[in-house]
Amino acid sequence: MHKLTLLTLAGSLAFAAPALAQQAEKMDQAALAKIKDEGMNRSKVMETAFYLTDVCGPRLANSDGLNRANEWTKKQLTSWGLVKANVEPWGTFGRGWDIEKSYVAMTAPYYHTLIGAPKAWTPSTNGSLKKQVVVLKATTEAELDKYKGQLRDKIVLLDVANPPKPSFEPDAKRYTDDELKKMADFKPEATAAKPDEAEMEKRMAQRRTMMALRTKMSDMILSEGAAAILSTRGGSDGTFFTSNGAPYAADAKPVLPELEMSPEDQLRLIRLSEAGIPVEIELETRTRFQDKDLKGYNVVAEIPGTDRKLKSEVVMLGGHLDSWHAATGATDNAAGCAIMMEAVRILKATGVQPRRTIRIALWGEEEQGLFGSRNYVKNHFADPATMKLLPEHEKLAAYFNLDNGAGKIRGIYAQGNEAVAPIFQQWLQPFADLGATTVTTRNTGGTDHLSFDAVGLPGFQFIQDPLDYGSRTHHTNMDTYERLPADDLKQASVLVASFVYQAAMRDQKLPRKPLPAAKPETQRL
Amino acid sequence: MHKLTLLTLAGSLAFAAPALAQQAEKMDQAALAKIKDEGMNRSKVMETAFYLTDVCGPRLANSDGLNRANEWTKKQLTSWGLVKANVEPWGTFGRGWDIEKSYVAMTAPYYHTLIGAPKAWTPSTNGSLKKQVVVLKATTEAELDKYKGQLRDKIVLLDVANPPKPSFEPDAKRYTDDELKKMADFKPEATAAKPDEAEMEKRMAQRRTMMALRTKMSDMILSEGAAAILSTRGGSDGTFFTSNGAPYAADAKPVLPELEMSPEDQLRLIRLSEAGIPVEIELETRTRFQDKDLKGYNVVAEIPGTDRKLKSEVVMLGGHLDSWHAATGATDNAAGCAIMMEAVRILKATGVQPRRTIRIALWGEEEQGLFGSRNYVKNHFADPATMKLLPEHEKLAAYFNLDNGAGKIRGIYAQGNEAVAPIFQQWLQPFADLGATTVTTRNTGGTDHLSFDAVGLPGFQFIQDPLDYGSRTHHTNMDTYERLPADDLKQASVLVASFVYQAAMRDQKLPRKPLPAAKPETQRL
């Protein structure tokens, strides 16, 4: 899930379900029972998740790991009987990047191995370094200026914003009935407080000032001739958050080697140094840029429709295959991809005959800005900047996305689509015993369904139990296979397979919201 | 705290407080107010904790770190005005051991730095190794035998008993009023269930079988010519538990280099290898044995008594200064030492005039078997094997210990001493507002007060809020300074200072339990 994901945005349309006359949905209970049986009793979702995480490895945009995952998923989908499996370029992304070595330790005042990893797209160190540290703490340009002349050949330690401490809250949770009821009852117009524009402008100004200071800080550390940077964005207990330390563009300006550290280690170094005790760091990173193929890719594959009239229409499902680099992106988003792949496997294995064509898409470069899905939508359906519709636009029945971790499905976000909500309510009914009952009008953001929504296509994301996604795994070095509860993934696979199946069988495509106006890039998320 | 600590043992004597006629304790409220004021408002406990953890570093028995801590605490106690500060040898311990380098990474099927550390007292690798792995899983000798001929030159991966998963329980907790009431109401004779001897014998037999298998496994891995071992004793999220991988004895038989790993990393290696994917590990550890001085040490220092008759009597307080090696032993037990040091600093700073002599002892080699305190008791008071009492035995008024993490003090374990309980009840009264109210007859085990209790001396340990000691810090690589909440350490320092002061002022020494019978080593904990 992209950085903005954890925001849940208020919907723009009211959903007044009880007031609508609900048309009964046709439901083939025998087919749904087969889907449930296959998914719960002969699941392969954990095997798929293992391949995506452990075998393919970290799947940073355009990295070796993502390339492995592209090839493996294409092969695997084909082996299950899907057709037209393809690693489809979406356009130009930028450089790939992989870690070939990463070692960092404190060698004075005593030896201690440190937990950390290079920030994405940072360069190698010049071999193995042994250097003294300088702690750099500055909240104004004047404070920053004081460090002039002090950074040459040093390893610069940046401050830790949120030091870890004993935690009295569990990492993981599931939605309570009460929380789900609040989502179901959500009425945007009744609860949306008018934003305080003066306050928002003040915060934006503070943010701009801070960003400008950070840029100046980076430039100064580089121009003063520092050797490397150690920083941290948070975490605890050996868990640290990761991000990119440099642009992926082929012509990006140079930056220093920079590692993201476990806060406990970073704080020890800072405390020692600030107490006047000389701290020496040994550091070696070797990273490799791949700049031969700058294109980005999505993996797609299909189950052909069986209805003569409807098979030219498409039900899509997907999730992003790329991840951050310090772990194997298990909950973000191997889980979503494994579940989507399992859903199509279930549909093939049960032998159900979907009327419409079903197409799975595993997106690339979501973490860098939803690039895979945005460009797929632009290439196939419409460019939101012009809203000139391509022929495929009218053929898409629905897109279903999954990218909120590994928790089981508790319902679905109707994404402000008033007409679709009562349909989803009925589709959920056979799965109430699996804990999925809630349709909310709340929008949810931050991931690939937005690319469809932005051109007026019906794109939806499911509600998932949060588990430890927000606290422990999302963009951390601990987003590993262990965080995937098999029962949750099985349940989600069944739910997704059933929704996709229903959307493929329905007489009509899913209802759409009115087409949005054309919006230039700068006005979009 | 020693490995057995987390057990709370049932007391052997009943405590019937309400039935006893309580003699009123003299309490100098002005002096107690001074102690509280100094400890709460001018505390240095976090500064002391910083030096013990970050500056001294890991403090494994007889390591450089413990030596640094011995010298620093001696100097620091002297600087606060304590006298006779001494690093006092207690006898022969064994070899010291320090880590000089530790690097471990997976280099195939792709690169990934691994989180781990050498087990204590394991040897260096022969330079930097790059080797294939073998997963070794055996619960019987027959299963073990199957690995013959397969281990040569390999890195052996041992199994993970408890794989991590999303956690729905908070790491840290405080005692509830209800839990404290249960402790206070504890009646050993009413609740102690007769142990099922057949069941216990069965478990012991299973344990012996398992230990024998492990020994055979170690011998086989060594004799088959494996290169190194990676194993894990648990943990999650980048946290792993640590222990020793070899005896510290100077004449210990050779073992292989062995690292304790984060379970997430270990499991990834195991899953890949078991799926038939060749896994290559790069590994370099350099460890250094210190065998010039095999003696173990305790640090002692005194505040001399001021009462002509009573100053030959001694009130002791202490905690163990040694720790495990993969972190800085913050909660186990820099916290206890910092609090004990702060308590004597408070007593000096307030200018109170204790009648008896107060002696602080910071024990060595507790983690290896309470060696520092046991031998101190043997050298100064009595050998429990003979119970021949030395002259100092009758001079000890009390010993107070702290070694249950960094949580604030909620009361004290009376350790089966019926007569002392009502005294402690009164001593706690002035500190009810700080949350310390509970006297329990429950015994508590696993640490240095046991050495005193074993020879009939009144040795006590305080009840502390557990925080994340059991779940996150005890014997892990994450037992760091961050885990020490300043408010908890300040409160505990005040409580300890007040207890020590009361014990030094009281007309009589604290009441003792009857002297135990002499017990050979094998019959003791």
Coordinates of N, CA and C in Angstrom, one line a residue, chain A residues 117-200:
Chain A
A117 N 19.2 -1.0 7.2 CA 19.3 -1.3 5.8 C 19.4 0.0 4.9
P118 N 20.1 -0.1 3.8 CA 20.2 1.1 2.9 C 18.8 1.6 2.5
K119 N 18.6 2.9 2.5 CA 17.4 3.5 2.0 C 17.4 3.2 0.4
A120 N 16.2 3.0 -0.1 CA 16.1 2.6 -1.5 C 16.7 3.7 -2.4
W121 N 17.4 3.2 -3.4 CA 18.1 4.0 -4.4 C 19.2 4.8 -3.9
T122 N 19.8 4.4 -2.8 CA 21.0 5.1 -2.3 C 22.2 4.4 -2.9
P123 N 23.3 5.1 -3.1 CA 24.5 4.4 -3.7 C 25.3 3.6 -2.7
S124 N 26.3 2.9 -3.2 CA 27.2 2.1 -2.3 C 28.1 3.0 -1.6
T125 N 28.6 2.5 -0.5 CA 29.8 3.2 0.2 C 31.0 2.9 -0.7
N126 N 32.0 3.6 -0.5 CA 33.3 3.4 -1.2 C 34.1 2.3 -0.4
G127 N 33.6 1.1 -0.6 CA 34.2 0.0 0.1 C 33.8 0.0 1.6
S128 N 34.6 -0.6 2.4 CA 34.3 -0.6 3.9 C 34.9 0.6 4.5
L129 N 34.0 1.4 5.2 CA 34.4 2.6 5.9 C 34.5 2.4 7.4
K130 N 35.4 3.1 8.0 CA 35.4 3.2 9.5 C 35.5 4.7 9.8
K131 N 34.5 5.3 10.4 CA 34.4 6.7 10.5 C 33.8 7.1 11.9
Q132 N 34.2 8.3 12.3 CA 33.6 8.9 13.5 C 32.2 9.5 13.1
V133 N 31.4 9.7 14.1 CA 30.0 10.2 13.8 C 29.9 11.6 14.3
V134 N 28.9 12.3 13.7 CA 28.4 13.6 14.2 C 26.9 13.5 14.3
V135 N 26.4 14.0 15.4 CA 24.9 14.0 15.5 C 24.5 15.4 14.9
L136 N 23.5 15.3 14.0 CA 23.0 16.6 13.4 C 21.6 16.8 13.8
K137 N 21.3 17.8 14.6 CA 19.9 18.1 15.0 C 19.7 19.6 14.7
A138 N 18.8 19.8 13.8 CA 18.5 21.2 13.4 C 17.0 21.4 13.1
T139 N 16.4 22.4 13.6 CA 15.0 22.7 13.3 C 14.9 24.0 12.6
T140 N 16.0 24.7 12.4 CA 16.0 26.0 11.7 C 17.3 26.0 10.8
E141 N 17.3 26.9 9.8 CA 18.5 27.1 9.0 C 19.7 27.6 9.8
A142 N 19.4 28.4 10.8 CA 20.5 28.9 11.6 C 21.2 27.8 12.4
E143 N 20.3 26.9 12.9 CA 20.9 25.7 13.6 C 21.7 24.9 12.7
L144 N 21.2 24.7 11.5 CA 21.9 23.9 10.5 C 23.2 24.5 10.1
D145 N 23.3 25.8 10.0 CA 24.5 26.5 9.6 C 25.7 26.2 10.6
K146 N 25.3 26.0 11.9 CA 26.3 25.7 12.9 C 27.2 24.5 12.6
Y147 N 26.6 23.6 11.7 CA 27.4 22.4 11.5 C 28.4 22.5 10.3
K148 N 28.4 23.7 9.7 CA 29.4 23.9 8.6 C 30.8 23.6 9.1
G149 N 31.5 22.9 8.3 CA 32.9 22.6 8.6 C 33.1 21.4 9.6
Q150 N 32.0 20.9 10.0 CA 32.1 19.8 11.0 C 31.8 18.4 10.4
L151 N 31.4 18.3 9.2 CA 30.8 17.1 8.7 C 31.8 16.3 7.8
R152 N 32.9 16.9 7.4 CA 33.7 16.3 6.4 C 34.2 14.9 6.9
D153 N 34.0 13.9 6.1 CA 34.5 12.5 6.3 C 33.8 11.9 7.5
K154 N 32.7 12.5 8.0 CA 32.0 11.9 9.1 C 30.8 11.1 8.7
I155 N 30.3 10.2 9.6 CA 29.0 9.6 9.4 C 28.0 10.4 10.2
V156 N 27.0 11.0 9.5 CA 26.1 11.9 10.1 C 24.9 11.1 10.7
L157 N 24.6 11.3 12.0 CA 23.4 10.7 12.6 C 22.3 11.7 12.7
L158 N 21.2 11.4 12.1 CA 20.0 12.3 12.2 C 19.2 11.8 13.4
D159 N 18.4 12.8 13.9 CA 17.7 12.6 15.1 C 16.5 11.6 15.0
V160 N 16.0 11.1 16.1 CA 14.9 10.1 16.1 C 13.7 10.9 16.6
A161 N 12.6 10.9 15.8 CA 11.5 11.7 16.2 C 10.7 11.0 17.3
N162 N 10.5 9.7 17.2 CA 9.6 9.0 18.2 C 10.4 7.9 18.9
P163 N 11.1 8.1 20.0 CA 11.9 7.0 20.6 C 10.9 5.9 21.0
P164 N 11.3 4.7 20.9 CA 10.5 3.6 21.3 C 10.4 3.6 22.9
K165 N 9.4 3.0 23.4 CA 9.2 2.8 24.8 C 8.3 1.5 25.0
P166 N 8.2 1.0 26.3 CA 7.4 -0.1 26.5 C 6.0 0.1 26.0
S167 N 5.4 -0.9 25.3 CA 4.1 -0.7 24.6 C 3.0 -1.4 25.4
F168 N 2.0 -0.6 25.8 CA 0.9 -1.1 26.5 C -0.3 -1.4 25.6
E169 N -0.1 -1.2 24.3 CA -1.2 -1.5 23.3 C -0.8 -2.7 22.5
P170 N -1.7 -3.6 22.2 CA -1.3 -4.8 21.3 C -1.0 -4.3 19.9
D171 N 0.0 -5.0 19.3 CA 0.3 -4.7 17.9 C -0.9 -4.9 17.0
A172 N -1.6 -6.0 17.2 CA -2.6 -6.4 16.3 C -4.0 -6.3 16.9
K173 N -5.0 -6.0 16.0 CA -6.4 -6.0 16.5 C -7.3 -6.4 15.3
R174 N -8.5 -6.8 15.7 CA -9.5 -7.0 14.7 C -10.6 -6.0 14.9
Y175 N -11.4 -5.7 13.9 CA -12.5 -4.8 14.0 C -13.6 -5.4 15.0
T176 N -14.1 -4.6 15.9 CA -15.2 -5.0 16.7 C -16.5 -4.8 16.0
D177 N -17.5 -5.5 16.5 CA -18.9 -5.3 15.9 C -19.2 -3.8 15.9
D178 N -18.9 -3.2 17.0 CA -19.2 -1.7 17.1 C -18.5 -0.9 16.1
E179 N -17.2 -1.2 15.8 CA -16.5 -0.4 14.8 C -17.1 -0.7 13.4
L180 N -17.5 -1.9 13.2 CA -18.1 -2.2 11.9 C -19.4 -1.6 11.7
K181 N -20.2 -1.5 12.8 CA -21.5 -0.9 12.7 C -21.3 0.6 12.4
K182 N -20.3 1.2 13.0 CA -20.0 2.7 12.8 C -19.7 2.9 11.3
M183 N -18.9 1.9 10.7 CA -18.6 2.1 9.3 C -19.9 1.9 8.5
A184 N -20.7 1.0 8.8 CA -21.9 0.7 8.0 C -22.9 1.9 8.2
D185 N -22.9 2.5 9.3 CA -23.8 3.7 9.6 C -23.3 5.0 9.1
F186 N -22.1 5.0 8.6 CA -21.4 6.2 8.2 C -22.2 7.1 7.2
K187 N -22.4 8.3 7.6 CA -23.1 9.3 6.7 C -22.2 10.5 6.5
P188 N -21.6 10.6 5.3 CA -20.6 11.7 5.1 C -21.1 13.0 5.5
E189 N -22.3 13.4 5.0 CA -22.8 14.7 5.2 C -23.1 15.1 6.6
A190 N -23.4 14.1 7.4 CA -23.7 14.3 8.8 C -22.5 14.5 9.7
T191 N -21.4 13.9 9.3 CA -20.3 13.9 10.2 C -19.1 14.7 9.7
A192 N -19.1 15.0 8.4 CA -17.9 15.7 7.9 C -17.8 17.2 8.4
A193 N -16.8 17.4 9.2 CA -16.6 18.7 9.8 C -15.9 19.6 8.7
K194 N -16.3 20.8 8.6 CA -15.8 21.7 7.6 C -14.3 21.9 8.0
P195 N -13.4 21.7 7.1 CA -12.0 21.9 7.5 C -11.7 23.4 7.8
D196 N -10.9 23.6 8.8 CA -10.4 24.9 9.2 C -9.3 25.3 8.2
E197 N -9.7 26.2 7.2 CA -8.8 26.5 6.1 C -7.5 27.2 6.6
A198 N -7.7 28.1 7.5 CA -6.6 28.8 8.1 C -5.6 27.9 8.7
E199 N -6.2 26.9 9.5 CA -5.4 26.0 10.2 C -4.6 25.1 9.2
M200 N -5.4 24.6 8.2 CA -4.8 23.8 7.2 C -3.6 24.5 6.4

